[in-house]
One Martini backbone bead per residue (centre of mass of N, CA, C, O) as a GRO file, in nm:
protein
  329
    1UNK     BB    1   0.104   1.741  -0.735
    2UNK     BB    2  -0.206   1.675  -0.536
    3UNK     BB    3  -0.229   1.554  -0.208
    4UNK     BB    4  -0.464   1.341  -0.073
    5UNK     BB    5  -0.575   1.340   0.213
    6UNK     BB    6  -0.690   1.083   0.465
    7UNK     BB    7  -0.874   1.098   0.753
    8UNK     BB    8  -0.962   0.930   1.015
    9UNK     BB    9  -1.190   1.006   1.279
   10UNK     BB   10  -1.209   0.879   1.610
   11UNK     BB   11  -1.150   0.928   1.926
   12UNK     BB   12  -0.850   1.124   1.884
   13UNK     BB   13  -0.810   1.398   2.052
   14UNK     BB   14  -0.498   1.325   2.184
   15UNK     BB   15  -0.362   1.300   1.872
   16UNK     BB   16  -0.458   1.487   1.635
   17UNK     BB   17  -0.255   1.710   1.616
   18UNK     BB   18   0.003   1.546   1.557
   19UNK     BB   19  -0.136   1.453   1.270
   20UNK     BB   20  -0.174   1.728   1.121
   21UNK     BB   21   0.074   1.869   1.160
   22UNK     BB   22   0.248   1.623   0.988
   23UNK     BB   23   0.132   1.782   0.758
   24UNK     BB   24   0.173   2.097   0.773
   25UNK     BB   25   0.508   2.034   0.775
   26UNK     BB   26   0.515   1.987   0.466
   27UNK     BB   27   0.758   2.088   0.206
   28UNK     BB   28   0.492   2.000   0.027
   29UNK     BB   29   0.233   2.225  -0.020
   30UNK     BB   30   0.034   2.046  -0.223
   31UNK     BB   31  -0.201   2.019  -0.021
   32UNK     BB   32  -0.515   1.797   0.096
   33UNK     BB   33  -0.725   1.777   0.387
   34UNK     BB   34  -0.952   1.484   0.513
   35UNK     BB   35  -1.176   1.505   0.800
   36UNK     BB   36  -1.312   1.240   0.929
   37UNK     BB   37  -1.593   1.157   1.114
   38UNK     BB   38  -1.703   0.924   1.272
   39UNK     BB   39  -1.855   0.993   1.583
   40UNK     BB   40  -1.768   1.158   1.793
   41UNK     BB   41  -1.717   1.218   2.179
   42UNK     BB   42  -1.438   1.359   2.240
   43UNK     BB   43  -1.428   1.614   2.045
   44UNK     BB   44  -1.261   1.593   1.780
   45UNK     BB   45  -1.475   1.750   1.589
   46UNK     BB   46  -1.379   2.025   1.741
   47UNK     BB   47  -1.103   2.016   1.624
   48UNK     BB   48  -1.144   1.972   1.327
   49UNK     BB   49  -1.245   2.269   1.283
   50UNK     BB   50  -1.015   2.443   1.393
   51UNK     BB   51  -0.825   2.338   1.157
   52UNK     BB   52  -0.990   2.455   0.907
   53UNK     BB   53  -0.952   2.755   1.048
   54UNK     BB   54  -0.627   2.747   1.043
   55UNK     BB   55  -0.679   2.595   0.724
   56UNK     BB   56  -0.788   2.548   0.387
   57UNK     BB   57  -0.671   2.275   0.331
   58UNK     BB   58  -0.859   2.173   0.551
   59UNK     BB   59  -1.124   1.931   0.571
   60UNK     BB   60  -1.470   1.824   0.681
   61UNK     BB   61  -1.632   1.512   0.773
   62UNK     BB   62  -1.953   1.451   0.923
   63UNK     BB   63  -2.057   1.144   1.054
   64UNK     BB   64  -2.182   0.865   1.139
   65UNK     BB   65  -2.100   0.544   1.269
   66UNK     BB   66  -1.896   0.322   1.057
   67UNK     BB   67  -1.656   0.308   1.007
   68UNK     BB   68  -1.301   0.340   0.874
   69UNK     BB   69  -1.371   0.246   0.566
   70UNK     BB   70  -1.658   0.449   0.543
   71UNK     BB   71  -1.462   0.690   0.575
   72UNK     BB   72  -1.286   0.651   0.404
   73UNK     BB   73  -1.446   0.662   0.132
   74UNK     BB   74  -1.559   0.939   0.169
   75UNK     BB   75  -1.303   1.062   0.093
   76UNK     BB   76  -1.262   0.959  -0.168
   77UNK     BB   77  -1.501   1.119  -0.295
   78UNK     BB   78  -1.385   1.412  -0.226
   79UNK     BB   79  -1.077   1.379  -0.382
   80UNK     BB   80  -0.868   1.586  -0.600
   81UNK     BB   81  -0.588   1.486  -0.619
   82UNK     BB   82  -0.344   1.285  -0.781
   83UNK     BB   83  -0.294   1.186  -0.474
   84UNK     BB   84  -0.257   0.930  -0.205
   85UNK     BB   85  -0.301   0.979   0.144
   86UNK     BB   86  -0.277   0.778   0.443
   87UNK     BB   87  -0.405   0.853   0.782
   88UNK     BB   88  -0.425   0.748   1.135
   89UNK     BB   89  -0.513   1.004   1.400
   90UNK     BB   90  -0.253   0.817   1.590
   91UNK     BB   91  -0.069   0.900   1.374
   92UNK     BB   92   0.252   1.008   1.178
   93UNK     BB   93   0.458   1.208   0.970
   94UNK     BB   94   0.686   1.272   0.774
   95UNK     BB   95   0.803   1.626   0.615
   96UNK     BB   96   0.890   1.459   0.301
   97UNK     BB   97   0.667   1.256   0.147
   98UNK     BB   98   0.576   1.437  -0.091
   99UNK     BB   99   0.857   1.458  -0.245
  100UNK     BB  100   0.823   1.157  -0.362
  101UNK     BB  101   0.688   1.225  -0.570
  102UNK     BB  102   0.625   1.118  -0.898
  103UNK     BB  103   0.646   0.867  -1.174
  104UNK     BB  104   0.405   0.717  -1.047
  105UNK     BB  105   0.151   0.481  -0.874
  106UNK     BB  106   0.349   0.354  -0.610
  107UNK     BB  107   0.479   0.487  -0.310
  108UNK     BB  108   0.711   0.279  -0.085
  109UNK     BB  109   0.749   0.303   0.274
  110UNK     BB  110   0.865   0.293   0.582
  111UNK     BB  111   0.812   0.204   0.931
  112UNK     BB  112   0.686   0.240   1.237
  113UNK     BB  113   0.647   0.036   1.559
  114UNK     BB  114   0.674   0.208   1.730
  115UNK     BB  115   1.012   0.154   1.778
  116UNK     BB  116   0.983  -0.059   1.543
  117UNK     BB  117   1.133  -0.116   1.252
  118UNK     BB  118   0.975  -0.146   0.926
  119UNK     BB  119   1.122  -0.339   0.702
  120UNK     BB  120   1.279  -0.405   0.363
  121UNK     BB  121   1.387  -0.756   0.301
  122UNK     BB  122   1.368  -0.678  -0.026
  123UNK     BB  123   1.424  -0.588  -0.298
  124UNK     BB  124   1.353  -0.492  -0.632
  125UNK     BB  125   1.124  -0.654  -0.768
  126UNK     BB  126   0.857  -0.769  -0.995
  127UNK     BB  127   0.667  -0.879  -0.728
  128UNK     BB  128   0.530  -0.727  -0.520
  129UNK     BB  129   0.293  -0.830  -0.445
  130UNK     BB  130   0.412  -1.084  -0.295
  131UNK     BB  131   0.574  -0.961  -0.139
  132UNK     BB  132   0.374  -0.843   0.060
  133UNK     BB  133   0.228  -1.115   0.122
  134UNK     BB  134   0.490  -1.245   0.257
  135UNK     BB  135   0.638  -0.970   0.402
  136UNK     BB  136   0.919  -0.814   0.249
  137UNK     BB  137   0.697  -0.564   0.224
  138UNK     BB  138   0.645  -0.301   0.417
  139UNK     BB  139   0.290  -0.238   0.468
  140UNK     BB  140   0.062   0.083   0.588
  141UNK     BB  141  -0.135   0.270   0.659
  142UNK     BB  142   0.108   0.562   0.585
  143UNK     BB  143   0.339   0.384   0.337
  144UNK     BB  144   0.182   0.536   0.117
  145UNK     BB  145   0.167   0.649  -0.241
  146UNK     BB  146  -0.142   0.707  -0.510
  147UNK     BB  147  -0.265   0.716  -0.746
  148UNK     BB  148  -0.574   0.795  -0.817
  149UNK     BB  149  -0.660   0.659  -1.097
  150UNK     BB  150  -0.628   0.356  -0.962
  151UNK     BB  151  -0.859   0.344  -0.765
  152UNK     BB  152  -1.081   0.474  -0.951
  153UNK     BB  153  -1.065   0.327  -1.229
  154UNK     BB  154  -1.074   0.047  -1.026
  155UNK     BB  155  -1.310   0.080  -0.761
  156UNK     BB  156  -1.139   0.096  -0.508
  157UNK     BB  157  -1.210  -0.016  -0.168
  158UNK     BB  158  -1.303  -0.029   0.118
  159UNK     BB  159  -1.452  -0.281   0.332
  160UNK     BB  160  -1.721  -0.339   0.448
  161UNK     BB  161  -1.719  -0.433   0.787
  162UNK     BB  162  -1.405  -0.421   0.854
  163UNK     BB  163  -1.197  -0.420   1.149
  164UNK     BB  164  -0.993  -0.604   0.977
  165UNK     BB  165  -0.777  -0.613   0.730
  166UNK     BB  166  -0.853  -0.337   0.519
  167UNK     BB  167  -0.584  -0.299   0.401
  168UNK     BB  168  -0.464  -0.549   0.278
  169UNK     BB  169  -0.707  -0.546  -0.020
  170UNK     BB  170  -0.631  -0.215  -0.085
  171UNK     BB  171  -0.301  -0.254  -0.153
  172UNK     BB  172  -0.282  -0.500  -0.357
  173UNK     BB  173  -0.478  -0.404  -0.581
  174UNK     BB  174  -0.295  -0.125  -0.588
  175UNK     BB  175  -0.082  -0.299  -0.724
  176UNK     BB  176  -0.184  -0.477  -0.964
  177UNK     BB  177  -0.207  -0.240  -1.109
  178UNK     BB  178   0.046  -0.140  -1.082
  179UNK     BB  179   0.333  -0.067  -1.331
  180UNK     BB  180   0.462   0.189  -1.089
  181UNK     BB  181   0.706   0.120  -0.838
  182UNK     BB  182   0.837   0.279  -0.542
  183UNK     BB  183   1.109   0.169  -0.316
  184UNK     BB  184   1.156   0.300  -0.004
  185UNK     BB  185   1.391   0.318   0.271
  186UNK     BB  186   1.225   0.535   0.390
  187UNK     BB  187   1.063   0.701   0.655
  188UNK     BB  188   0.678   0.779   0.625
  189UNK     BB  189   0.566   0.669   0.961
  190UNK     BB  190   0.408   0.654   1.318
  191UNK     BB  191   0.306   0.368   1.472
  192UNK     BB  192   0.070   0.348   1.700
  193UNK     BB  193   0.050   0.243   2.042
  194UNK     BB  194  -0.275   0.184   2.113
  195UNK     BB  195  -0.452  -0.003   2.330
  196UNK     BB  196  -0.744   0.077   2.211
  197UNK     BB  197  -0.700  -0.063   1.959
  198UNK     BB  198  -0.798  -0.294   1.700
  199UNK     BB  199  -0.540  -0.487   1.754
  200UNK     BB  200  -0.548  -0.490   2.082
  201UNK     BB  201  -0.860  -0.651   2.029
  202UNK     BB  202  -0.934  -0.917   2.049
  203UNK     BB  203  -1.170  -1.131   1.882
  204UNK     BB  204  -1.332  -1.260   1.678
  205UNK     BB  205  -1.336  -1.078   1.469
  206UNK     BB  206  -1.036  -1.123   1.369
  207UNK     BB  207  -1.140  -1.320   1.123
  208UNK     BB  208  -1.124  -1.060   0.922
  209UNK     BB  209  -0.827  -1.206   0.821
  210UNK     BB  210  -0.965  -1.430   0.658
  211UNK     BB  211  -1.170  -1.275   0.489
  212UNK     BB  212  -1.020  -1.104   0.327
  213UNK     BB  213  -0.841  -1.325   0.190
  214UNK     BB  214  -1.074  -1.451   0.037
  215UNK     BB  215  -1.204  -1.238  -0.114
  216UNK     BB  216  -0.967  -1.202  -0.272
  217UNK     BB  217  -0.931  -1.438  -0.413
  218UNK     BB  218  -1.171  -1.393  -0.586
  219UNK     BB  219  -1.096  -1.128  -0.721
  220UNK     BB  220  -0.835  -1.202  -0.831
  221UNK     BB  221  -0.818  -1.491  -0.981
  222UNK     BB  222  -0.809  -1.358  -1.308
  223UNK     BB  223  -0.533  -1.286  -1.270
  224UNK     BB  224  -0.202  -1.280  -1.392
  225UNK     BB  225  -0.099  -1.328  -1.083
  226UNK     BB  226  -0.024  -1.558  -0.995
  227UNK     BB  227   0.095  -1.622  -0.699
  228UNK     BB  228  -0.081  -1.485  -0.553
  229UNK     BB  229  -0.347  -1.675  -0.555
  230UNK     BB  230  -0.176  -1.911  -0.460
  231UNK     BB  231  -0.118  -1.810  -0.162
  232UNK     BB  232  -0.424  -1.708  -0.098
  233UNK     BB  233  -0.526  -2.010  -0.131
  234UNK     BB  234  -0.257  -2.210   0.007
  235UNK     BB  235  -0.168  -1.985   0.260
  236UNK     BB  236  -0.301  -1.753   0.379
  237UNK     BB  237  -0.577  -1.892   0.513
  238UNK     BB  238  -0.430  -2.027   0.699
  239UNK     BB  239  -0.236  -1.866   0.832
  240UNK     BB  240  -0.516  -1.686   0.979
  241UNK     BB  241  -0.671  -1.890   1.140
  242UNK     BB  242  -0.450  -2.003   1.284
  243UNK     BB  243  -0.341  -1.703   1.435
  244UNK     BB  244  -0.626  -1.633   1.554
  245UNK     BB  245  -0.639  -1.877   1.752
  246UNK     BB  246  -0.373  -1.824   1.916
  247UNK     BB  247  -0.468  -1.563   2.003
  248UNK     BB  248  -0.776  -1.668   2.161
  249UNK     BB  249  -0.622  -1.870   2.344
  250UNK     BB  250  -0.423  -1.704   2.471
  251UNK     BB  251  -0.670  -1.522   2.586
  252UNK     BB  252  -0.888  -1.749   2.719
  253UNK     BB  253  -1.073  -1.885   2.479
  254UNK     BB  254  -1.262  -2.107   2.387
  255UNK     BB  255  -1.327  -2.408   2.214
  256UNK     BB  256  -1.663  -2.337   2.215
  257UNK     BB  257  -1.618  -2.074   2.052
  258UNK     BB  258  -1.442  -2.166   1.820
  259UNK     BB  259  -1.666  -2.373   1.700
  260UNK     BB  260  -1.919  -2.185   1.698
  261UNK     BB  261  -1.801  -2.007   1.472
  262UNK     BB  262  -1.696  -2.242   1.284
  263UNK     BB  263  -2.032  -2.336   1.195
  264UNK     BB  264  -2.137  -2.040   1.092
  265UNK     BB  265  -1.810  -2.070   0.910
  266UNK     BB  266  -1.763  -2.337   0.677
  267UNK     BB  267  -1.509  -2.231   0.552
  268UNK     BB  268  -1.300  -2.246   0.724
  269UNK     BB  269  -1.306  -2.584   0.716
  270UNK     BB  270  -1.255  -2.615   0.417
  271UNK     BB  271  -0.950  -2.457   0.474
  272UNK     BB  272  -0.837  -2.689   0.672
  273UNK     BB  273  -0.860  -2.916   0.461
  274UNK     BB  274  -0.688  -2.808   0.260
  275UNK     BB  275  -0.448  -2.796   0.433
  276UNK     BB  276  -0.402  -3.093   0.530
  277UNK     BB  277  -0.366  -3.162   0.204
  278UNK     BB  278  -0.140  -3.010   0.195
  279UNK     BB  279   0.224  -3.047   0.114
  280UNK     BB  280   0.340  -2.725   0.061
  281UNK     BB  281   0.296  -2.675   0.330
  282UNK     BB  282   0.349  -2.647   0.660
  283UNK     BB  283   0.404  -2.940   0.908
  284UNK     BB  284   0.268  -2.726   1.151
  285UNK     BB  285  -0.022  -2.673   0.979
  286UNK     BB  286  -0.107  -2.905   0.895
  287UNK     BB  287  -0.174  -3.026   1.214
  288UNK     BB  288  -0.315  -2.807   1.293
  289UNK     BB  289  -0.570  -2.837   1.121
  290UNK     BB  290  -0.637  -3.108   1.262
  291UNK     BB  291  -0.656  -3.012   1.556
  292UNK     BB  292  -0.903  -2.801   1.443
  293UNK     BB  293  -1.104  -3.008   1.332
  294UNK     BB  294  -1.095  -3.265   1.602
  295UNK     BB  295  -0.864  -3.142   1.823
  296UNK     BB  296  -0.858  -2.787   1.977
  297UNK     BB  297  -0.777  -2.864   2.282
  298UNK     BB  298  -0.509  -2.938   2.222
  299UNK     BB  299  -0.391  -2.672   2.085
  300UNK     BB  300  -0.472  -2.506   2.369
  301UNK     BB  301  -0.231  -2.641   2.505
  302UNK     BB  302  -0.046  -2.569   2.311
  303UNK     BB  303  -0.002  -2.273   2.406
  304UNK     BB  304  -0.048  -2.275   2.712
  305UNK     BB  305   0.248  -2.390   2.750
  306UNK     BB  306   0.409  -2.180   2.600
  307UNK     BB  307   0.349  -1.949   2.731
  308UNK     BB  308   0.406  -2.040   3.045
  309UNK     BB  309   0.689  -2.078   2.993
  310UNK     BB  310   0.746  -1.787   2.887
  311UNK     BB  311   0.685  -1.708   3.143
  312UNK     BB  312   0.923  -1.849   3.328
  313UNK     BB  313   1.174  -1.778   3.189
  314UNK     BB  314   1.109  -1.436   3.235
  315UNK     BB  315   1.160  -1.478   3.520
  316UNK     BB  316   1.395  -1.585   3.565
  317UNK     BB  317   1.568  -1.384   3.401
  318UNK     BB  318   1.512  -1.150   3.594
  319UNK     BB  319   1.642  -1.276   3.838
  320UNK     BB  320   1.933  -1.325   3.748
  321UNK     BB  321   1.984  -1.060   3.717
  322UNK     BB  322   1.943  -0.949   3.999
  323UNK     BB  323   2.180  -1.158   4.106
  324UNK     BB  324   2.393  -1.003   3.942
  325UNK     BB  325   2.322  -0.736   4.104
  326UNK     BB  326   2.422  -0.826   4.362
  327UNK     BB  327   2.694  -0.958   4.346
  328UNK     BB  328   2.787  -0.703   4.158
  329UNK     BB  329   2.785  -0.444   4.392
   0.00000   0.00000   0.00000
């Protein structure tokens, strides 16, 4: 059963080797690696190539920079493999996640986010989207691998034009379609951290965590699973709405920018006052909904003066370590 591999590569030249390597080391052979260029400036494309004439199972495909969506999608349309998997170009996979597929639709494993073990909080449960959805199973792009088929035959794809959170919407698709699901233990690969890539660089683009969840409401409407349907209804819009806003706060944005965003996109203030409307919600979520539709200046104060507690304590702690080693020298 051949593993379809599919990395989107964009400048990350510095990383790539790690990444095709852990590929290359994996303990089952029949596997085919397609290494999509996505307008690369940094030499990427001629490493990709390198790779390329070093085995003949990793093929590349070279294109104009369309962002990573638009990158996995073009694998998607090449991928022969009986599965799918993706992983990408500044991550690492363990050496024997291949061996692990089996008669499932798909295999979910835990995940390092840098150092820290991301892992799954509840046992195999019946709802599997769900558990997902609440985050008590941790997946993300390379700690899954999916049968080609359910991909194909429902024509699930990555979300064209969004910068965040498009890896969510195509998980949980590909979850409510499978109908064997087998969730293991086992870490599938290393989440690096690095500062430049697009989850460290918070912008109003972020709020495409709350514009995927939208997205997905309608999408999934028809579903059998109502438990997702009311989540995503109910409470995850608004809570990627609130946790965007704090982010974006925190990082010194106005209240006039992020007024004026949602001026543009009405949807945003219609989703608060579901929230506000909301009994079954958090009564912290509720309250934040209401100072983001009538006075966000509010909740901007009490972010800053969080953080900056945040930061007296974190010198405090600093402190006191110094005196208790210099005391005790």
């Amino acid at each position: 059963m051949k593993v379809s591999v599919i990395i989107p590569v964009y400048n990350s030249v510095k990383y790539l080797d790690d990444c095709v390597s852990s590929i290359v080391k994996q303990t089952v052979n029949d596997w085919e690696c397609i290494l999509i260029d996505d307008g690369s400036t940094d030499g990427s494309g001629q490493k990709c190539d390198d790779w390329a004439e070093k085995d003949k199972r990793i093929r590349v495909i070279h294109q104009k920079n369309g962002g990573v969506s638009i990158a996995r999608n073009a694998g998607l349309e090449k991928a022969c493999g009986s599965f799918l998997y993706f992983l990408d170009s500044d991550d690492w996979c363990e050496p024997n996640i291949f061996q692990m597929v089996g008669d499932y639709d798909m295999v979910l494993g835990q995940y390092y986010r840098g150092s820290s073990p991301m892992v799954h909080s509840c046992d195999i449960e019946d709802n599997i989207p769900y558990a997902y959805l609440k985050d008590q199973i941790r997946v993300c792009m390379g700690s899954f691998i999916v049968k080609t088929e359910i991909v194909k035959d429902n024509a699930i794809r990555f979300e064209r034009g969004r910068k965040y959170a498009e890896d969510l919407s195509f998980i949980l698709r590909c979850l409510l379609k499978s109908r064997k699901v087998m969730i293991k233990r086992n870490f599938f690969m290393h989440y690096r951290m690095v500062a430049t890539s697009a989850v460290h660089n918070v912008t109003l683009d972020y709020y495409d965590a709350y514009f995927s969840r939208l997205w997905l409401v309608n999408d999934v409407l028809n579903c059998e699973n109502n438990s997702v349907v009311t989540h995503l209804h109910h409470y995850a819009c608004a809570e990627s709405v609130i946790m965007v806003t704090r982010e974006l706060f925190a990082r010194g944005y106005s209240v006039q920018r992020v007024e004026n965003f949602f001026k543009k996109h009405p949807s945003i203030k219609i989703t608060l006052i579901r929230a506000r409307l909301n009994t079954t919600l958090r009564t912290d979520y509720r309250r934040i909904a209401s100072e983001l539709l009538y006075c966000p200046w509010l909740y901007k104060l009490e972010i800053c003066f969080l953080f900056s507690l945040y930061d007296f304590r974190a010198i405090v702690g600093r402190l006191k370590r110094k005196v208790y080693a210099i005391v005790h020298s």
